[in-house]
XYZ file of C-alpha atoms in Angstrom:
675
model
C 35.668 100.497 -162.615
C 34.979 100.949 -158.900
C 31.673 99.921 -157.459
C 30.357 101.065 -154.064
C 28.741 98.771 -151.588
C 25.803 99.620 -149.415
C 26.483 97.755 -146.148
C 22.810 97.943 -144.865
C 21.528 96.775 -148.176
C 24.003 93.957 -148.349
C 23.094 92.963 -144.802
C 19.436 93.005 -145.691
C 20.132 90.615 -148.584
C 22.208 88.221 -146.502
C 19.884 85.455 -145.314
C 20.244 83.686 -141.916
C 17.471 81.505 -140.540
C 16.532 81.847 -136.876
C 17.747 78.390 -135.869
C 21.236 79.282 -137.229
C 21.493 82.232 -134.795
C 24.669 80.843 -133.139
C 26.451 80.440 -136.599
C 28.126 83.921 -136.315
C 29.657 82.868 -133.002
C 30.890 79.588 -134.320
C 32.285 81.339 -137.382
C 34.220 83.688 -135.012
C 35.822 80.646 -133.426
C 36.838 79.380 -136.920
C 38.366 82.736 -137.573
C 40.335 82.470 -134.366
C 41.654 79.084 -135.368
C 42.767 80.567 -138.709
C 44.376 83.484 -136.819
C 46.441 81.066 -134.737
C 47.450 79.086 -137.806
C 48.673 82.349 -139.497
C 51.381 82.734 -136.827
C 54.935 81.531 -137.703
C 54.322 78.637 -135.279
C 51.755 77.686 -132.702
C 51.911 75.360 -129.767
C 50.118 74.350 -126.515
C 50.198 77.905 -125.211
C 47.852 79.074 -127.958
C 44.150 78.871 -127.108
C 40.743 80.218 -127.822
C 38.147 81.055 -125.138
C 34.455 81.621 -125.681
C 32.806 83.426 -122.751
C 29.026 83.328 -122.602
C 27.515 86.481 -120.968
C 24.012 86.402 -119.539
C 21.487 88.816 -118.085
C 21.326 87.631 -114.472
C 19.095 90.594 -113.535
C 16.317 89.820 -115.982
C 13.396 87.825 -114.561
C 13.915 84.205 -115.377
C 10.971 82.231 -116.805
C 10.121 79.229 -114.564
C 10.388 76.887 -117.512
C 13.704 78.260 -118.660
C 16.832 76.381 -117.634
C 19.279 79.355 -117.874
C 19.302 83.127 -117.804
C 18.961 84.908 -121.268
C 22.194 85.241 -123.194
C 22.966 88.852 -124.017
C 26.380 88.326 -125.711
C 29.627 86.506 -126.259
C 33.275 87.255 -125.848
C 35.811 85.468 -128.034
C 39.456 85.660 -126.992
C 42.363 84.101 -128.930
C 46.051 84.177 -129.118
C 46.224 84.492 -132.852
C 48.220 86.774 -135.022
C 45.756 89.636 -134.474
C 44.370 92.340 -136.727
C 47.544 93.243 -138.577
C 47.335 95.487 -141.641
C 46.460 92.612 -144.081
C 43.741 91.249 -141.763
C 42.274 94.707 -141.022
C 42.192 95.534 -144.766
C 40.468 92.266 -145.379
C 37.924 92.943 -142.635
C 37.020 96.216 -144.335
C 36.519 94.511 -147.723
C 33.315 92.628 -148.321
C 33.851 89.302 -150.174
C 37.542 89.466 -149.475
C 39.667 86.813 -150.982
C 42.367 87.108 -148.272
C 41.604 83.658 -146.865
C 40.028 82.088 -149.806
C 42.449 79.106 -149.575
C 41.034 78.331 -146.163
C 37.487 78.270 -147.523
C 36.585 81.759 -146.245
C 34.047 83.771 -148.314
C 34.707 87.223 -146.679
C 31.054 87.549 -145.431
C 31.400 86.152 -141.867
C 31.201 89.545 -140.248
C 27.954 90.224 -142.005
C 26.500 87.322 -139.994
C 27.672 89.133 -136.825
C 25.459 92.042 -137.761
C 22.421 89.796 -138.424
C 22.322 88.617 -134.826
C 24.196 91.176 -132.723
C 23.620 94.986 -132.749
C 26.907 96.019 -131.213
C 30.388 94.566 -131.972
C 33.713 95.813 -130.542
C 37.185 94.479 -131.302
C 40.521 94.927 -129.508
C 43.586 93.246 -130.995
C 47.358 93.105 -130.528
C 49.540 92.303 -133.472
C 53.143 92.458 -134.626
C 54.122 94.452 -137.657
C 56.796 93.583 -140.267
C 59.484 95.281 -138.105
C 58.633 93.246 -135.091
C 56.938 96.023 -133.121
C 53.710 95.302 -131.213
C 50.631 97.452 -131.762
C 47.142 97.491 -130.314
C 44.198 98.113 -132.640
C 40.622 98.751 -131.462
C 37.439 99.672 -133.283
C 33.595 99.203 -133.274
C 31.568 97.530 -135.875
C 27.890 98.018 -136.692
C 25.556 98.299 -139.666
C 27.181 101.660 -140.539
C 30.585 100.063 -140.786
C 33.861 100.548 -138.735
C 34.002 103.448 -136.259
C 36.255 104.631 -133.443
C 39.252 103.029 -135.029
C 42.390 103.469 -132.878
C 45.936 102.117 -133.167
C 48.697 102.652 -130.657
C 52.156 101.210 -129.997
C 51.844 98.807 -127.189
C 53.996 96.124 -125.462
C 52.609 92.547 -125.567
C 50.161 91.852 -122.770
C 50.274 88.041 -123.014
C 52.799 85.289 -123.206
C 52.163 84.921 -126.946
C 52.394 88.611 -127.568
C 49.421 88.762 -129.996
C 45.743 88.089 -129.788
C 42.231 89.340 -130.296
C 39.216 90.021 -128.094
C 35.872 90.210 -129.889
C 32.730 91.410 -127.996
C 29.461 90.438 -129.628
C 26.703 92.342 -127.716
C 22.961 92.923 -127.775
C 21.957 89.450 -128.966
C 18.786 89.724 -131.072
C 15.857 88.386 -129.078
C 14.282 86.639 -132.130
C 17.499 84.662 -132.773
C 18.165 84.156 -129.005
C 14.821 82.459 -128.439
C 15.331 80.059 -131.417
C 18.781 78.686 -130.337
C 19.969 76.572 -127.479
C 20.720 78.343 -124.255
C 22.315 75.610 -122.141
C 26.134 75.697 -122.048
C 26.586 72.001 -122.931
C 24.212 72.264 -125.897
C 26.232 75.189 -127.200
C 29.449 73.230 -126.731
C 28.136 70.226 -128.603
C 27.011 72.383 -131.504
C 30.345 74.233 -131.661
C 32.161 70.832 -131.663
C 30.056 69.597 -134.561
C 30.569 72.839 -136.468
C 34.434 72.714 -136.262
C 34.867 68.930 -135.905
C 37.033 68.825 -138.965
C 39.866 70.606 -137.135
C 39.727 67.980 -134.325
C 39.991 64.994 -136.644
C 42.655 66.349 -138.986
C 46.344 65.446 -138.466
C 47.358 69.048 -137.535
C 45.015 69.075 -134.619
C 43.355 72.185 -133.131
C 44.271 74.782 -130.474
C 42.698 74.463 -127.067
C 39.201 75.853 -127.101
C 37.566 76.656 -123.779
C 33.904 77.642 -123.136
C 33.188 79.594 -119.964
C 29.774 80.299 -118.658
C 29.924 81.774 -115.087
C 31.575 79.069 -112.995
C 31.064 76.375 -115.647
C 34.101 75.580 -117.800
C 34.065 73.075 -120.790
C 37.222 72.091 -122.747
C 36.128 71.228 -126.245
C 38.963 68.804 -126.755
C 37.895 66.940 -123.537
C 34.304 66.898 -124.821
C 35.568 65.495 -128.149
C 37.540 62.747 -126.429
C 34.844 61.807 -123.971
C 32.253 61.493 -126.710
C 34.247 59.441 -129.136
C 34.034 55.740 -129.115
C 36.887 55.097 -131.461
C 39.176 56.999 -133.767
C 37.466 58.441 -136.852
C 37.629 56.226 -139.838
C 38.287 58.103 -143.123
C 37.916 57.099 -146.753
C 37.482 58.662 -150.223
C 34.880 57.873 -152.791
C 34.302 59.239 -156.306
C 30.885 60.486 -157.462
C 30.665 61.289 -161.187
C 34.437 62.123 -161.386
C 34.336 64.303 -158.222
C 36.295 63.175 -155.132
C 34.562 63.179 -151.742
C 36.195 62.696 -148.316
C 34.175 60.748 -145.732
C 34.881 60.620 -142.006
C 32.797 58.025 -140.140
C 32.487 58.822 -136.492
C 30.833 57.059 -133.563
C 29.719 59.491 -130.797
C 28.269 58.610 -127.475
C 24.492 58.876 -127.353
C 24.677 62.064 -125.373
C 26.132 64.228 -128.131
C 23.639 63.638 -130.989
C 20.064 62.824 -130.772
C 19.873 61.476 -134.330
C 22.178 59.559 -136.654
C 23.067 61.913 -139.514
C 25.095 62.886 -142.560
C 26.977 66.166 -142.139
C 27.844 68.048 -145.424
C 30.818 70.235 -144.872
C 32.448 73.047 -146.860
C 35.458 75.189 -146.086
C 36.344 72.923 -143.179
C 33.142 73.552 -141.295
C 29.617 72.032 -140.999
C 27.127 73.410 -143.429
C 24.079 71.047 -143.598
C 22.894 68.116 -141.564
C 20.742 65.359 -142.884
C 18.895 63.007 -140.500
C 19.327 59.425 -141.726
C 17.622 57.571 -138.876
C 15.305 54.973 -140.308
C 16.727 55.444 -143.830
C 18.995 52.428 -143.504
C 17.608 49.049 -142.346
C 18.825 48.497 -138.754
C 19.934 52.046 -138.149
C 17.550 52.740 -135.217
C 17.506 55.261 -132.430
C 19.727 53.028 -130.333
C 22.746 51.274 -131.805
C 25.569 49.695 -129.943
C 29.016 48.112 -130.507
C 31.265 46.236 -128.117
C 31.895 49.432 -126.105
C 28.324 50.620 -125.828
C 25.672 52.868 -127.333
C 26.631 55.486 -129.846
C 25.147 57.796 -132.486
C 26.628 57.730 -135.967
C 27.640 60.676 -138.002
C 29.432 60.766 -141.423
C 31.219 64.075 -142.322
C 31.348 64.641 -145.989
C 33.810 67.149 -147.549
C 34.840 67.869 -151.108
C 36.215 70.549 -153.379
C 32.886 70.277 -155.206
C 31.038 71.191 -151.941
C 33.483 74.018 -151.303
C 32.856 75.494 -154.721
C 29.057 75.283 -154.384
C 28.426 76.369 -150.778
C 26.328 79.522 -150.429
C 27.970 82.607 -148.992
C 26.166 82.319 -145.659
C 27.383 78.636 -145.355
C 23.988 77.264 -144.383
C 23.196 75.460 -147.713
C 24.468 74.651 -151.092
C 23.867 75.686 -154.676
C 23.253 72.012 -155.594
C 19.894 70.610 -156.807
C 18.050 68.369 -154.443
C 17.466 65.764 -157.163
C 17.500 65.257 -160.953
C 14.855 63.135 -162.653
C 15.195 61.043 -165.755
C 18.363 60.742 -167.671
C 20.101 63.466 -165.546
C 19.687 61.380 -162.375
C 23.041 59.542 -162.951
C 24.898 62.151 -164.954
C 24.546 65.286 -162.803
C 25.513 65.558 -159.153
C 22.561 66.207 -156.825
C 22.346 66.258 -153.091
C 20.207 63.012 -153.253
C 22.987 61.311 -155.337
C 25.597 62.340 -152.819
C 23.496 61.058 -149.939
C 22.724 57.762 -151.621
C 26.348 56.998 -152.396
C 27.471 57.880 -148.917
C 24.718 55.722 -147.337
C 26.105 52.846 -149.353
C 29.417 53.285 -147.557
C 27.606 53.754 -144.283
C 26.016 50.299 -144.685
C 29.407 48.713 -145.240
C 30.984 50.651 -142.182
C 28.193 49.526 -139.835
C 27.520 46.227 -141.526
C 27.834 43.855 -138.566
C 26.015 46.132 -136.198
C 23.138 46.698 -138.684
C 22.738 42.952 -139.307
C 22.247 42.310 -135.526
C 19.643 45.087 -135.382
C 17.900 43.823 -138.436
C 17.467 40.418 -136.914
C 16.098 41.989 -133.647
C 13.662 44.110 -135.682
C 12.326 41.249 -137.757
C 11.907 39.116 -134.626
C 9.991 42.012 -132.914
C 7.625 42.517 -135.748
C 6.918 38.792 -136.358
C 6.400 38.161 -132.708
C 3.899 41.105 -132.579
C 2.024 39.628 -135.473
C 1.867 36.185 -133.872
C 0.767 37.422 -130.409
C -1.153 40.602 -131.052
C -2.102 41.084 -134.747
C -2.543 37.685 -136.535
C -4.600 39.451 -139.180
C -1.228 40.435 -140.813
C -0.043 36.819 -141.174
C -1.414 36.410 -144.741
C 0.187 39.586 -146.027
C 3.714 38.931 -144.710
C 4.814 37.178 -147.871
C 3.592 40.142 -149.996
C 5.670 42.668 -148.062
C 9.286 43.385 -148.902
C 11.965 42.223 -146.411
C 12.909 45.850 -145.639
C 9.341 46.590 -144.598
C 9.590 43.745 -142.026
C 12.501 45.527 -140.333
C 11.527 47.810 -137.548
C 13.108 49.372 -134.525
C 12.467 46.759 -131.760
C 12.000 49.529 -129.190
C 8.889 50.861 -130.971
C 5.572 50.606 -129.228
C 2.906 48.169 -130.172
C 0.852 51.023 -131.487
C 3.708 52.140 -133.789
C 4.143 48.646 -135.167
C 0.418 48.276 -135.719
C 0.421 51.537 -137.694
C 3.455 50.464 -139.663
C 1.771 47.095 -140.584
C -1.500 48.816 -141.436
C 0.261 51.094 -143.843
C 1.717 48.011 -145.637
C -1.677 46.298 -145.617
C -3.236 49.472 -147.188
C -0.499 49.599 -149.817
C -1.229 46.055 -150.861
C -4.943 46.673 -150.960
C -4.411 49.738 -153.126
C -2.219 47.813 -155.449
C -4.793 45.109 -155.804
C -7.361 47.641 -156.786
C -5.053 48.976 -159.532
C -4.220 45.495 -160.728
C -7.924 44.522 -160.681
C -8.735 47.234 -163.106
C -6.361 45.738 -165.701
C -6.194 42.069 -164.827
C -8.635 40.855 -167.548
C -6.837 42.875 -170.251
C -3.877 40.976 -171.618
C -0.865 43.175 -172.511
C 0.632 43.424 -175.973
C 2.468 40.230 -176.987
C 1.717 38.625 -173.656
C 1.912 34.873 -173.743
C -1.075 32.724 -172.448
C 1.147 31.231 -169.756
C 2.336 34.641 -168.604
C -1.300 35.893 -168.510
C -2.383 32.809 -166.498
C 0.534 33.367 -164.122
C -0.452 36.976 -163.548
C -4.117 35.911 -162.960
C -2.980 33.266 -160.440
C -0.761 35.704 -158.536
C -3.557 38.311 -158.327
C -6.038 35.624 -157.013
C -3.474 34.515 -154.369
C -2.835 38.000 -153.213
C -6.604 38.741 -153.089
C -7.189 35.583 -151.093
C -4.498 36.483 -148.587
C -5.885 40.004 -148.097
C -9.400 38.591 -147.428
C -7.948 36.256 -144.894
C -6.380 39.257 -143.254
C -9.775 40.966 -143.140
C -11.299 37.984 -141.457
C -8.504 37.731 -138.960
C -8.906 41.406 -138.184
C -12.598 40.877 -137.589
C -11.967 37.941 -135.202
C -9.330 40.031 -133.431
C -11.860 42.830 -133.063
C -14.254 40.396 -131.370
C -11.526 39.288 -128.882
C -10.890 42.873 -127.953
C -14.604 43.657 -127.458
C -15.047 40.612 -125.148
C -12.038 41.739 -123.051
C -13.474 45.236 -122.791
C -16.883 43.742 -121.763
C -15.107 41.726 -119.017
C -13.609 45.014 -117.638
C -16.865 46.859 -117.910
C -18.824 44.475 -115.690
C -16.240 44.433 -112.900
C -15.264 47.108 -110.411
C -14.297 50.391 -111.902
C -12.925 52.108 -108.694
C -13.803 52.356 -104.963
C -15.909 49.158 -105.215
C -18.242 50.807 -107.647
C -19.504 49.213 -110.920
C -19.523 50.692 -114.349
C -22.688 52.678 -115.357
C -24.767 50.882 -117.932
C -23.882 53.558 -120.503
C -20.419 52.035 -120.811
C -21.867 48.629 -121.727
C -24.511 50.175 -123.944
C -21.864 52.027 -126.025
C -19.879 48.761 -126.266
C -22.923 46.938 -127.796
C -24.214 49.767 -129.848
C -23.664 53.547 -129.937
C -26.360 55.471 -128.052
C -29.003 57.683 -129.620
C -28.339 56.249 -133.061
C -30.326 54.252 -135.708
C -29.212 51.807 -138.308
C -29.398 54.546 -140.854
C -26.728 56.558 -139.011
C -23.997 54.009 -138.313
C -22.242 51.077 -139.998
C -23.058 47.618 -138.872
C -19.335 47.281 -137.923
C -19.855 49.874 -135.151
C -22.381 47.517 -133.450
C -21.488 44.436 -131.369
C -24.997 42.913 -131.105
C -23.346 39.482 -131.619
C -22.457 39.627 -127.979
C -26.032 38.927 -127.260
C -27.254 36.939 -130.330
C -25.584 36.521 -133.722
C -28.979 36.762 -135.409
C -29.362 40.386 -134.368
C -26.987 41.402 -137.153
C -29.882 40.789 -139.612
C -32.473 43.640 -139.320
C -34.517 46.077 -141.203
C -34.359 48.774 -138.711
C -32.426 49.278 -135.485
C -32.662 52.101 -132.975
C -30.619 52.766 -129.852
C -31.841 54.977 -127.050
C -34.452 56.760 -129.136
C -38.066 57.834 -128.238
C -40.518 55.370 -129.622
C -42.565 58.161 -131.210
C -39.527 59.042 -133.320
C -39.263 55.570 -134.822
C -40.562 55.073 -138.362
C -41.644 51.462 -137.524
C -44.611 52.588 -135.422
C -47.173 55.337 -135.029
C -47.148 55.147 -131.283
C -46.873 58.422 -129.338
C -45.896 56.526 -126.213
C -43.221 58.967 -125.063
C -46.046 61.042 -123.597
C -46.544 58.219 -121.085
C -44.427 58.571 -117.903
C -42.807 55.132 -118.033
C -41.130 55.857 -121.380
C -40.176 59.471 -120.743
C -38.460 58.670 -117.514
C -36.408 55.948 -119.246
C -33.858 57.899 -121.114
C -30.448 56.455 -121.583
C -30.440 52.779 -120.878
C -34.040 52.474 -119.834
C -34.976 53.122 -123.445
C -34.849 49.952 -125.615
C -32.979 48.699 -128.607
C -35.552 47.549 -131.134
C -34.879 45.217 -133.990
C -37.043 44.254 -136.861
C -36.024 40.992 -138.489
C -36.271 41.618 -142.235
C -35.954 37.955 -143.263
C -39.297 37.212 -141.698
C -41.309 39.841 -143.574
C -44.272 40.197 -143.929
C -44.895 38.655 -140.567
C -41.738 40.140 -138.972
C -40.469 39.935 -135.450
C -39.552 42.440 -132.862
C -36.687 42.164 -130.403
C -36.313 44.340 -127.340
C -33.072 44.531 -125.371
C -32.956 46.050 -121.932
C -29.529 46.621 -120.182
C -29.106 47.158 -116.453
C -26.115 48.402 -114.515
C -24.022 45.542 -113.103
C -25.089 44.559 -109.583
C -28.010 46.985 -109.609
C -29.788 46.703 -106.350
C -33.032 48.686 -106.823
C -34.701 46.206 -109.162
C -38.257 45.399 -107.834
C -41.716 44.400 -108.903
C -42.632 47.955 -109.617
C -43.045 48.455 -113.413
C -40.506 51.214 -113.610
C -38.056 49.020 -111.823
C -38.932 45.715 -113.365
C -36.919 45.125 -116.561
C -39.070 42.154 -117.650
C -42.194 44.315 -117.521
C -40.372 47.161 -119.167
C -39.434 45.044 -122.252
C -42.999 43.666 -122.520
C -44.428 47.192 -122.291
C -42.132 48.467 -125.054
C -43.102 45.521 -127.197
C -46.832 46.178 -126.670
C -46.514 49.936 -127.367
C -44.856 49.290 -130.781
C -47.382 46.645 -131.728
C -50.428 48.834 -130.926
C -48.829 51.713 -132.841
C -49.407 49.624 -136.034
C -45.971 48.119 -136.529
C -44.571 48.593 -139.942
C -41.315 48.483 -141.886
C -39.153 51.618 -141.906
C -40.303 52.220 -145.497
C -43.842 52.608 -144.098
C -45.422 49.299 -145.185
C -47.776 47.986 -142.513
C -47.092 44.540 -141.126
C -50.230 42.449 -141.220
C -51.688 41.536 -137.787
C -48.948 43.645 -136.240
C -50.333 43.056 -132.675
C -49.293 39.348 -133.139
C -45.809 40.031 -134.419
C -43.509 37.559 -132.553
C -41.467 39.238 -129.771
C -38.074 38.454 -128.309
C -37.056 40.182 -125.106
C -33.520 40.156 -123.766
C -32.739 41.416 -120.277
C -29.017 41.659 -119.635
C -28.252 42.196 -115.918
C -26.645 40.531 -112.915
C -28.738 37.923 -111.176
C -29.234 39.612 -107.862
C -31.701 38.175 -105.370
C -34.341 40.608 -106.473
C -33.762 39.769 -110.072
C -34.018 36.074 -109.457
C -37.356 36.620 -107.616
C -38.720 38.592 -110.573
C -37.739 35.780 -112.923
C -39.621 33.301 -110.840
C -42.679 35.541 -110.641
C -42.605 35.702 -114.450
C -42.559 31.846 -114.542
C -39.150 31.788 -116.218
C -36.934 28.700 -116.021
C -33.319 28.807 -114.831
C -30.714 27.686 -117.369
C -28.733 24.499 -116.609
C -25.628 26.523 -115.676
C -27.615 28.713 -113.292
C -26.417 31.866 -115.071
C -29.731 32.942 -116.633
C -33.458 32.364 -117.152
C -35.688 31.803 -120.188
C -39.360 31.345 -121.011
C -42.346 32.279 -123.065
C -45.107 34.782 -122.224
C -48.206 33.595 -124.117
C -50.144 36.768 -123.305
C -47.527 39.038 -125.003
C -46.521 36.271 -127.472
C -42.939 36.867 -126.628
C -39.933 34.809 -125.777
C -38.037 36.146 -122.754
C -34.348 35.503 -121.954
C -32.589 36.961 -118.875
C -28.849 36.846 -119.338
C -26.345 37.511 -116.574
C -23.205 39.407 -117.502
C -20.994 36.413 -116.627
C -23.093 34.242 -118.956
C -22.932 36.945 -121.689
C -19.036 36.921 -121.549
C -18.802 33.121 -121.311
C -21.216 32.543 -124.232
C -19.479 35.066 -126.536
C -16.201 33.409 -125.774
C -17.504 29.876 -126.420
C -19.028 30.972 -129.734
C -15.808 32.538 -130.923
C -13.224 30.341 -129.210
C -12.603 28.204 -132.339
C -11.612 31.255 -134.267
C -9.460 32.602 -131.454
C -7.671 29.250 -131.167
C -7.045 29.363 -134.956
C -5.382 32.705 -134.627
C -3.382 31.709 -131.601
C -5.034 33.957 -129.050
C -4.633 32.925 -125.430
C -7.790 31.517 -123.720
């Protein structure tokens, strides 16, 4: 029975992803290698040339490195399109070269990426006469076929020129355009022919004046001869070729699955083996590792377009070790990779462990308690990773431990069936130890957070640029987010401990809010000019101390820009008067809890006023006028205003930093932070 084939329909049903757009060109090179091999003998005179043709007239995008590619020319000294090869070309799914792994669909890939193809070939017939055959090839099939008797035009007498024209723009934009990148990809695609005993004909890539010999590229990028071995996977034999390339040829370490003597699928393995980092070196220098995998099993299961395999990614359950999957192949090959790179990986593993443990000791002591609960492989990391990447890695492990604890905690009090008392007690003890270590980590994290906040405060009170100081908004945000209340943020978002640890205990807290909007008073004071004009930092932070209810206490904090020079006796410029005024307004508005319960004798609620600023000459004079006493270290003032029933403390920024450091130094020392 004879079946007809619709070429356009077959072409439509032949898949080829955009990033495989150069595959047809590489396959044409493979065909040229086969054509040379079909000759009675081949030698150093035989060669293959790939010419890249570009549109030099088209406007070149500024970001582009090379002119757009419009086509390719492939020239070889092979046996040419003799009758057998021409007949095979006209037959889809031809079995003419099946022993070489050919599927008879390569020319379909040409039509996926190129609109116009023309072929001119010289061959020798069975009588020894030379002929020239030429024809065009497109989605309609072969056209303009001509054959004439012709004397040989080259030293070898035979050969083929293939013109691949009108490169599809969608494919062209998705593939490399630089000559060296194309050369590297072509080398990887046909690497098998370079490492085999028979060798490979000379392959030259020409792009204008640039000329690359693929054999030179292979030799220059090899660190050592390829190491070959065989392994068995479920009674199927697999050939492995371990190769070390210079860092310039491959960006990633990878496994390369091959079929029909060419590359089919690449698998990035960077980070999948402990110690196999971005950079790896031997006695010669840096290299990237690739293992080429070939097998009759892969040949039999490669898809026709040669970009993937008809092999399951993975099998679960009982089939995991009885059926071959891509995962099983990769896992078995990686076991051999570990052995091949054993000494180099061990050196990298030691460096990675040292890097992560040093980071914990010097930057993130919060993770010290969980180290013993993390697998050794999770303590191995690329030593070239940034501090941020290491922090994220450790946090993932910390989170995994915390999640596991939650799961264990749900079942910890339920003994399992037939569980002995000793086993149960051991499980309880292990759970308690892990929980204790995790909580130590939380505490260390909180102390680390305080250290960072103090360092940020130091930077905020110094010069920012051009001898200018930071605006008070920077410091305000550091202590507490602006225009927020305690109902809108978590306590962890506040750093009121910088001023006084007791400020963490409150019933209500507001930052940069109009007094009339606060539920703790009925005052409509924003209508008064002194409050309305004080918007960002000139508005107060108000704290009600819940522990002293029903009497309560109010705290007002006023922040001023470092080295502010316009402080004066005027009320709107006098931070001491500002604090006392704010305090008075809240009291006279019938101070109450945020739930609306009035505080008895609210006008007598104790007040605490903190003014944080630099002790400029003007500020020192204001402190003296308010009858405040200078602290022993000369870095602040304190006192009590009996009329306003309020304690007043003026804190310089230097004193604020030093005091915060002193109160936390014991914790910093415990964690090993530098002074």
